[in-house]
Structure formats: structure tokens, C-alpha cells
Amino acid sequence: ARRLRAVPPPCPAAGVSQVTVRDALNQALDEELERDERVFLLGEEVAQYDGAYKISRGLWKKYGDKRVIDTPISEMGFTGIAVGAAMAGLRPVCEFMTFNFSMQAIDQVINSAAKTCYMSAGSIAVPIVFRGPNGASAGVAAQHSQCFAAWYGHCPGLKVVSPWSSEDAKGLLKASIRDDNPVVMLENELLYGVPFEMSEQAQSKDFVVPIGKAKIERQGTHVTLVSHSRPVGHCLEAAAVLAKEGVECEVINLRTIRPMDIETVEASVVKTNHLVTVEGGWPQFGVGAEICARIMEGSAFNYLDAPAVRVTGADVPMPYAKILEDNCLPQVKDIIFAVKKVLNI
């Protein structure tokens, strides 16, 4: 098989810059606050402290107390305020310090935000974005390490996005703020400081990433790897290792959990005849399980030459100890093992 060599260019292309995910999110918030006076940000420490993860750095000084609002430590309370503001015609961005704390406000997210458009026969829109870090960080143990992609992806009435790169982060946040539906944006804390190349177009104020459209990050012919958030990077690393052994992986970055772009996955499976899904969440009822079920129920099933394989987090609450934590999260070696298993090599 022809090998695809992941050789970086000697210098960035014209107009291309290195931008961290943190700065990409900050740019998106700044541009949308400037573009639409109905947009405002609220959450714990988002204003005077510049955000717990510095995503809102400089925005309070620029836009003031009415547009960037520090809240008490009461997720149920400030999420309810945000949902009510959205029903009244504003476009709030509600930050959770971690999505593990969104469980305090899940009644507001699901019963108040997600269901209102349907229950009002379409007469009441709830244009709100719930955003913040999701899934495991490093050494923060079980109560701060859960991935909520499957939870929120389960619920009709919500859109759910999960960025990997800086381009994903900026484009999806801008698209989410402009959407008339409630959107859950699941970021990853460990990616905030990671720089990615961003084109001049991606850094423009008009740039958005369409919700519901996956991106093929690497072309391949032997096996399809489907992932979202931080594990996309692991898939690309595994693909680079496997390419040296003559195995070409097609890597799909889902970008959106709901609505899921199953058409892109199906087209890839038709080409490669093999499927591996990769996620940081738990295995039971997970995102990978949904992808496998959709493929089995559709026409692409007839093209599979082997059963699909899931690579997931371990089915346990996250341990605190680093060596145990590492063994609970998908690693590059686990993806390589799964690919070789599905290809029977």
C-alpha cells in the first residue's frame, strides 16, 4: 500500500499562524460579543478573574459588567437565569467551570432549554450555548473527569459539539452562538494550551464551522478511525505509526456529536471496509456504540470485512493516581492494537 508521509512543511504557508485553542475560543467570544449586542457571557470567575482557564481573558474590561457577568457558585441558579434570558430574546453563553458541575443544572439544560421549542410548538426559541471543559483532565479524580458527550448527545432538542483543533474551537463556538437552538459545547481542558495551525480564513470574523459536519483529518484506505475531542490527536499519532507498517488509516474528526454526520463515516467505511471508534468516555451506551449501531443498521454494513471495534475509557470511575488514570484513558498503543485486531494482522 502507498504510504502517506506526515512530513511538516519547512515553514508555515502564507497567512497561517499558530494559535492555541484557548486563544481561538477567546477570539470567537470577542468577535461575537462585538457583532451582536444580545450576546453575553456568564459563569463563575468569567469576568474580573478573566475565566478559570483564561478563555474570557480581557473581555470584562472591554465589554463591562452587563456583557461579562460573574455569578455565585450556583449552577442551577445562573443556568436558569441564562435560559430565561435566551427565552426573552438574548443570546447567552453559559460557562461551566467543568461539565461535571453541569449535573447541578441538568434540569435547566434538558427540561428548560432542550424541550421548550418543541413544547411551545416552535414559538419559543432558546438560543443559548452551554460551554466549558469536558472529560478527563490530569489528576483531578472521578468527580472532575467524566465525559458528557453520550449524556447530552442522547437528548433531542440539543445540539452537541466537541472540538479538537483551534479551528474547530473557534468555528464551532461562533456557529453555536449564532444558532437558534440550545447548543452544548464540550471542550477539553488539556487542549486549551495546545497550538494548532490556523489559516488566514479561519482567523477572519466571518469564519464558522457548520454544526453537524465531520472533517476527514487524514485520508486512508485500510481502516476508518472515528473520534472526537482530544482522542483525534491520538488517532493521528497512531495513523502515523501504522503508516510506517504499510497501514493507511482514514481519521475522521466528528466535531459534532448531535446531529451526527453518519454519512461521512458511512462513505469512509465503504472505502476502507473496516471501522474503529475512539473516545475518552465510558463504553456502555457511548458515542462509539451509537456509531457502530448506525453503521450496522445502514447500507455500509454490507461493506464491512470485520466487526467494528470500540476503543473507550475504562468502565470505572476515574482514579486519581497517574498510572491508573493513564490506563483508564485510550492511548496511542490501544488504538494501534485495535486497528491490528480489526485488520487481523
Short mmCIF file of C-alpha atoms in Angstrom, two decimals:
data_model
loop_
_atom_site.label_atom_id
_atom_site.label_comp_id
_atom_site.label_asym_id
_atom_site.label_seq_id
_atom_site.Cartn_x
_atom_site.Cartn_y
_atom_site.Cartn_z
CA ALA A 1 0.00 0.00 0.00
CA ARG A 2 1.11 3.55 -0.71
CA ARG A 3 2.35 5.29 2.39
CA LEU A 4 1.23 8.80 3.35
CA ARG A 5 4.16 10.61 4.91
CA ALA A 6 3.20 13.16 7.56
CA VAL A 7 6.14 15.47 6.85
CA PRO A 8 5.63 19.04 8.12
CA PRO A 9 6.34 21.86 5.66
CA PRO A 10 9.63 23.72 6.19
CA CYS A 11 7.70 26.87 7.11
CA PRO A 12 4.02 27.77 7.60
CA ALA A 13 2.05 28.62 4.46
CA ALA A 14 1.27 32.26 3.79
CA GLY A 15 -1.33 33.59 6.20
CA VAL A 16 -1.08 30.55 8.51
CA SER A 17 -0.46 31.17 12.23
CA GLN A 18 -0.03 29.01 15.31
CA VAL A 19 -3.00 29.68 17.62
CA THR A 20 -3.82 27.87 20.86
CA VAL A 21 -7.31 26.51 21.48
CA ARG A 22 -7.60 28.98 24.38
CA ASP A 23 -6.88 31.96 22.12
CA ALA A 24 -9.20 30.63 19.41
CA LEU A 25 -12.08 30.46 21.90
CA ASN A 26 -11.22 33.92 23.19
CA GLN A 27 -11.27 35.28 19.63
CA ALA A 28 -14.66 33.70 18.98
CA LEU A 29 -16.21 35.18 22.12
CA ASP A 30 -14.70 38.60 21.45
CA GLU A 31 -15.93 38.67 17.85
CA GLU A 32 -19.45 37.52 18.73
CA LEU A 33 -19.79 39.94 21.66
CA GLU A 34 -18.75 42.72 19.29
CA ARG A 35 -21.01 41.54 16.44
CA ASP A 36 -24.26 41.11 18.37
CA GLU A 37 -25.19 43.15 21.44
CA ARG A 38 -27.61 40.39 22.53
CA VAL A 39 -24.68 38.06 23.24
CA PHE A 40 -23.38 37.95 26.82
CA LEU A 41 -21.19 35.61 28.88
CA LEU A 42 -21.90 34.47 32.41
CA GLY A 43 -20.41 31.94 34.81
CA GLU A 44 -18.08 31.53 37.75
CA GLU A 45 -14.98 33.79 37.57
CA VAL A 46 -15.51 34.67 33.89
CA ALA A 47 -15.24 38.45 34.42
CA GLN A 48 -12.74 40.02 36.84
CA TYR A 49 -10.57 36.90 37.07
CA ASP A 50 -10.56 36.50 33.24
CA GLY A 51 -12.00 32.99 33.49
CA ALA A 52 -10.83 29.93 35.40
CA TYR A 53 -8.96 28.83 32.25
CA LYS A 54 -8.45 32.38 30.88
CA ILE A 55 -10.83 31.76 27.98
CA SER A 56 -12.54 35.10 28.67
CA ARG A 57 -9.27 37.00 29.17
CA GLY A 58 -9.74 40.74 28.63
CA LEU A 59 -13.44 40.57 27.78
CA TRP A 60 -14.78 42.05 31.04
CA LYS A 61 -12.50 45.08 30.71
CA LYS A 62 -13.63 45.54 27.11
CA TYR A 63 -17.38 44.93 27.43
CA GLY A 64 -18.21 45.62 31.08
CA ASP A 65 -20.48 44.14 33.74
CA LYS A 66 -23.61 43.79 31.60
CA ARG A 67 -21.94 41.64 28.94
CA VAL A 68 -19.49 39.56 31.01
CA ILE A 69 -21.04 38.55 34.32
CA ASP A 70 -19.51 36.84 37.35
CA THR A 71 -22.00 34.55 39.08
CA PRO A 72 -22.24 32.91 42.51
CA ILE A 73 -21.26 29.25 42.79
CA SER A 74 -24.77 28.04 41.95
CA GLU A 75 -25.04 26.24 38.62
CA MET A 76 -28.78 25.68 38.92
CA GLY A 77 -29.28 29.39 39.57
CA PHE A 78 -27.13 31.01 36.89
CA THR A 79 -28.07 28.39 34.27
CA GLY A 80 -31.73 29.14 34.94
CA ILE A 81 -31.05 32.87 34.56
CA ALA A 82 -29.29 32.21 31.25
CA VAL A 83 -32.12 30.01 29.91
CA GLY A 84 -34.69 32.63 30.87
CA ALA A 85 -32.64 35.34 29.17
CA ALA A 86 -32.49 33.23 26.00
CA MET A 87 -36.28 32.79 26.05
CA ALA A 88 -36.59 36.57 26.38
CA GLY A 89 -34.53 37.21 23.25
CA LEU A 90 -30.91 37.43 24.41
CA ARG A 91 -28.13 35.02 23.34
CA PRO A 92 -26.29 33.91 26.49
CA VAL A 93 -23.08 31.89 26.65
CA CYS A 94 -23.17 29.95 29.91
CA GLU A 95 -19.79 28.67 31.11
CA PHE A 96 -19.47 25.69 33.43
CA MET A 97 -16.12 25.53 35.20
CA THR A 98 -16.28 21.85 34.26
CA PHE A 99 -19.15 19.92 32.72
CA ASN A 100 -19.11 17.66 35.76
CA PHE A 101 -20.77 20.60 37.54
CA SER A 102 -23.46 20.81 34.86
CA MET A 103 -25.17 17.94 36.68
CA GLN A 104 -26.17 20.57 39.25
CA ALA A 105 -28.09 22.32 36.45
CA ILE A 106 -29.13 19.43 34.22
CA ASP A 107 -32.84 20.11 34.83
CA GLN A 108 -32.36 23.60 33.35
CA VAL A 109 -30.31 22.28 30.41
CA ILE A 110 -32.70 19.46 29.49
CA ASN A 111 -36.18 20.33 30.78
CA SER A 112 -35.98 24.12 30.35
CA ALA A 113 -33.65 24.63 27.38
CA ALA A 114 -33.79 21.48 25.23
CA LYS A 115 -37.56 20.83 25.34
CA THR A 116 -39.07 24.32 25.19
CA CYS A 117 -39.05 24.82 21.42
CA TYR A 118 -40.91 21.52 20.94
CA MET A 119 -43.32 22.04 23.83
CA SER A 120 -44.19 25.55 22.58
CA ALA A 121 -44.85 24.25 19.03
CA GLY A 122 -41.84 26.22 17.81
CA SER A 123 -42.99 29.57 19.16
CA ILE A 124 -40.24 29.93 21.81
CA ALA A 125 -36.61 29.64 20.74
CA VAL A 126 -33.84 29.15 23.29
CA PRO A 127 -30.61 30.39 21.63
CA ILE A 128 -28.08 29.54 24.33
CA VAL A 129 -24.61 27.97 24.44
CA PHE A 130 -23.50 25.85 27.40
CA ARG A 131 -19.72 25.55 27.23
CA GLY A 132 -16.70 24.53 29.30
CA PRO A 133 -14.15 21.74 29.76
CA ASN A 134 -15.44 18.17 29.46
CA GLY A 135 -13.94 14.77 30.16
CA ALA A 136 -10.70 13.91 31.92
CA SER A 137 -8.02 16.47 32.67
CA ALA A 138 -4.96 15.34 34.65
CA GLY A 139 -5.05 14.19 38.25
CA VAL A 140 -8.48 15.55 39.12
CA ALA A 141 -10.07 12.19 40.01
CA ALA A 142 -13.54 10.78 39.48
CA GLN A 143 -15.77 13.78 40.21
CA HIS A 144 -13.99 16.03 37.69
CA SER A 145 -13.17 13.61 34.85
CA GLN A 146 -16.44 12.47 33.25
CA CYS A 147 -17.23 12.83 29.55
CA PHE A 148 -20.79 14.02 28.94
CA ALA A 149 -20.88 13.55 25.16
CA ALA A 150 -23.14 10.49 25.40
CA TRP A 151 -25.36 12.10 28.07
CA TYR A 152 -26.13 15.27 26.16
CA GLY A 153 -25.94 13.58 22.76
CA HIS A 154 -28.83 11.38 23.94
CA CYS A 155 -31.27 14.29 24.27
CA PRO A 156 -33.40 15.62 21.38
CA GLY A 157 -33.68 19.40 21.37
CA LEU A 158 -29.97 19.92 21.98
CA LYS A 159 -27.12 20.28 19.53
CA VAL A 160 -23.81 18.94 20.89
CA VAL A 161 -20.38 19.87 19.53
CA SER A 162 -16.95 18.59 20.57
CA PRO A 163 -13.94 20.45 19.09
CA TRP A 164 -10.41 19.16 18.71
CA SER A 165 -8.30 21.83 16.98
CA SER A 166 -8.19 25.62 17.29
CA GLU A 167 -10.11 25.87 14.01
CA ASP A 168 -12.79 23.56 15.43
CA ALA A 169 -12.98 25.55 18.64
CA LYS A 170 -13.36 28.97 17.06
CA GLY A 171 -15.63 27.93 14.20
CA LEU A 172 -17.93 25.76 16.30
CA LEU A 173 -18.28 28.34 19.09
CA LYS A 174 -19.22 31.07 16.61
CA ALA A 175 -21.70 28.76 14.88
CA SER A 176 -23.15 27.74 18.25
CA ILE A 177 -23.68 31.33 19.39
CA ARG A 178 -25.44 32.16 16.11
CA ASP A 179 -27.67 29.07 16.24
CA ASP A 180 -31.26 29.49 17.42
CA ASN A 181 -31.18 26.19 19.32
CA PRO A 182 -29.53 25.34 22.64
CA VAL A 183 -26.01 24.05 21.99
CA VAL A 184 -23.74 22.13 24.37
CA MET A 185 -20.07 22.75 23.55
CA LEU A 186 -17.78 20.14 25.13
CA GLU A 187 -14.21 21.45 25.21
CA ASN A 188 -11.13 19.71 26.62
CA GLU A 189 -9.01 21.34 29.30
CA LEU A 190 -5.81 19.60 28.18
CA LEU A 191 -6.19 21.12 24.71
CA TYR A 192 -6.54 24.75 25.85
CA GLY A 193 -2.79 25.43 25.72
CA VAL A 194 -2.11 23.37 22.57
CA PRO A 195 -1.25 25.40 19.43
CA PHE A 196 -2.67 24.44 16.04
CA GLU A 197 -2.17 25.96 12.62
CA MET A 198 -4.97 28.32 11.64
CA SER A 199 -5.32 29.75 8.16
CA GLU A 200 -5.99 33.40 7.47
CA GLN A 201 -9.55 32.44 6.53
CA ALA A 202 -10.09 30.63 9.86
CA GLN A 203 -8.94 33.74 11.72
CA SER A 204 -11.42 36.01 9.95
CA LYS A 205 -14.51 37.30 11.75
CA ASP A 206 -16.78 35.57 9.23
CA PHE A 207 -15.36 32.07 9.79
CA VAL A 208 -17.73 29.39 11.15
CA VAL A 209 -17.63 25.59 11.20
CA PRO A 210 -21.03 24.14 10.24
CA ILE A 211 -22.68 22.21 13.06
CA GLY A 212 -23.36 18.61 12.03
CA LYS A 213 -20.46 18.18 9.60
CA ALA A 214 -17.46 15.95 10.33
CA LYS A 215 -13.97 16.56 8.95
CA ILE A 216 -11.60 14.00 7.44
CA GLU A 217 -8.28 14.87 9.09
CA ARG A 218 -6.29 12.23 7.19
CA GLN A 219 -7.11 10.23 4.08
CA GLY A 220 -6.61 6.46 4.18
CA THR A 221 -7.65 3.23 2.51
CA HIS A 222 -7.35 0.38 5.03
CA VAL A 223 -9.34 1.33 8.15
CA THR A 224 -11.59 4.18 9.33
CA LEU A 225 -10.83 5.77 12.71
CA VAL A 226 -13.68 7.93 14.08
CA SER A 227 -13.13 10.12 17.10
CA HIS A 228 -13.86 13.49 18.71
CA SER A 229 -12.09 15.94 21.00
CA ARG A 230 -8.59 15.10 22.29
CA PRO A 231 -8.52 11.45 21.06
CA VAL A 232 -8.50 12.77 17.47
CA GLY A 233 -4.85 13.68 18.09
CA HIS A 234 -4.18 10.18 19.39
CA CYS A 235 -5.74 8.73 16.24
CA LEU A 236 -3.47 10.84 14.04
CA GLU A 237 -0.42 9.72 16.05
CA ALA A 238 -1.47 6.09 15.72
CA ALA A 239 -2.07 6.57 11.98
CA ALA A 240 1.46 7.96 11.56
CA VAL A 241 2.94 4.90 13.32
CA LEU A 242 0.81 2.46 11.34
CA ALA A 243 1.70 4.15 8.05
CA LYS A 244 5.30 3.05 8.60
CA GLU A 245 3.98 -0.52 8.61
CA GLY A 246 2.01 -0.02 5.40
CA VAL A 247 -1.40 0.52 7.05
CA GLU A 248 -3.21 3.67 5.91
CA CYS A 249 -5.83 4.93 8.37
CA GLU A 250 -8.56 7.40 7.46
CA VAL A 251 -9.07 9.64 10.50
CA ILE A 252 -12.45 11.34 10.93
CA ASN A 253 -12.90 14.18 13.41
CA LEU A 254 -16.62 14.10 14.25
CA ARG A 255 -16.71 17.71 15.50
CA THR A 256 -20.45 17.32 16.21
CA ILE A 257 -22.00 14.62 18.39
CA ARG A 258 -25.60 15.64 17.71
CA PRO A 259 -26.64 15.82 14.91
CA MET A 260 -24.09 13.15 13.94
CA ASP A 261 -22.60 13.20 10.43
CA ILE A 262 -23.02 9.48 9.85
CA GLU A 263 -22.91 9.98 6.06
CA THR A 264 -19.20 10.87 6.19
CA VAL A 265 -18.50 7.82 8.36
CA GLU A 266 -20.50 5.54 6.04
CA ALA A 267 -18.67 6.82 2.94
CA SER A 268 -15.34 6.13 4.62
CA VAL A 269 -16.35 2.61 5.72
CA VAL A 270 -17.47 1.83 2.18
CA LYS A 271 -13.94 2.76 1.08
CA THR A 272 -11.88 1.12 3.85
CA ASN A 273 -14.14 -1.83 4.84
CA HIS A 274 -13.05 -1.54 8.48
CA LEU A 275 -14.12 0.65 11.44
CA VAL A 276 -12.57 1.61 14.79
CA THR A 277 -14.16 4.23 17.06
CA VAL A 278 -12.14 6.06 19.72
CA GLU A 279 -13.44 8.11 22.66
CA GLY A 280 -12.49 9.07 26.20
CA GLY A 281 -15.92 8.29 27.66
CA TRP A 282 -17.24 5.10 29.19
CA PRO A 283 -18.05 2.19 26.85
CA GLN A 284 -21.67 1.44 27.77
CA PHE A 285 -24.15 3.48 25.68
CA GLY A 286 -21.26 5.61 24.41
CA VAL A 287 -20.67 7.64 21.27
CA GLY A 288 -18.78 4.74 19.70
CA ALA A 289 -21.67 2.40 20.46
CA GLU A 290 -24.03 4.74 18.60
CA ILE A 291 -21.72 4.96 15.57
CA CYS A 292 -21.39 1.16 15.42
CA ALA A 293 -25.17 0.74 15.66
CA ARG A 294 -25.78 3.28 12.87
CA ILE A 295 -23.27 1.52 10.61
CA MET A 296 -24.79 -1.88 11.35
CA GLU A 297 -28.29 -0.60 10.56
CA GLY A 298 -27.28 1.13 7.31
CA SER A 299 -26.04 0.10 3.92
CA ALA A 300 -22.37 0.49 4.87
CA PHE A 301 -22.69 -2.68 6.99
CA ASN A 302 -22.52 -4.71 3.78
CA TYR A 303 -19.02 -3.33 3.12
CA LEU A 304 -17.50 -4.29 6.49
CA ASP A 305 -14.92 -7.07 6.26
CA ALA A 306 -14.68 -7.44 10.04
CA PRO A 307 -16.68 -6.41 13.13
CA ALA A 308 -16.25 -2.79 14.22
CA VAL A 309 -14.09 -2.25 17.31
CA ARG A 310 -14.52 0.38 20.03
CA VAL A 311 -11.64 1.99 21.94
CA THR A 312 -13.02 3.75 25.04
CA GLY A 313 -12.22 4.84 28.54
CA ALA A 314 -12.26 2.11 31.18
CA ASP A 315 -15.65 1.25 32.71
CA VAL A 316 -14.71 2.62 36.15
CA PRO A 317 -14.82 5.98 37.94
CA MET A 318 -11.58 7.81 37.15
CA PRO A 319 -8.76 7.02 39.62
CA TYR A 320 -6.58 9.81 40.99
CA ALA A 321 -3.19 8.06 40.67
CA LYS A 322 -1.47 8.97 37.38
CA ILE A 323 -0.52 5.42 36.37
CA LEU A 324 -4.12 4.27 36.91
CA GLU A 325 -5.50 7.33 35.14
CA ASP A 326 -3.29 6.64 32.11
CA ASN A 327 -4.57 3.08 32.00
CA CYS A 328 -8.18 4.28 32.12
CA LEU A 329 -7.88 6.54 29.06
CA PRO A 330 -7.30 5.48 25.44
CA GLN A 331 -3.64 5.70 24.49
CA VAL A 332 -1.98 5.57 21.07
CA LYS A 333 -0.91 1.96 21.72
CA ASP A 334 -4.54 0.99 22.36
CA ILE A 335 -5.62 2.41 19.00
CA ILE A 336 -2.79 0.62 17.20
CA PHE A 337 -3.79 -2.65 18.91
CA ALA A 338 -7.43 -2.17 17.89
CA VAL A 339 -6.51 -1.43 14.26
CA LYS A 340 -4.36 -4.55 14.06
CA LYS A 341 -7.13 -6.57 15.64
CA VAL A 342 -9.75 -5.41 13.14
CA LEU A 343 -7.34 -5.95 10.23
CA ASN A 344 -6.26 -9.35 11.64
CA ILE A 345 -2.57 -8.51 11.49
#
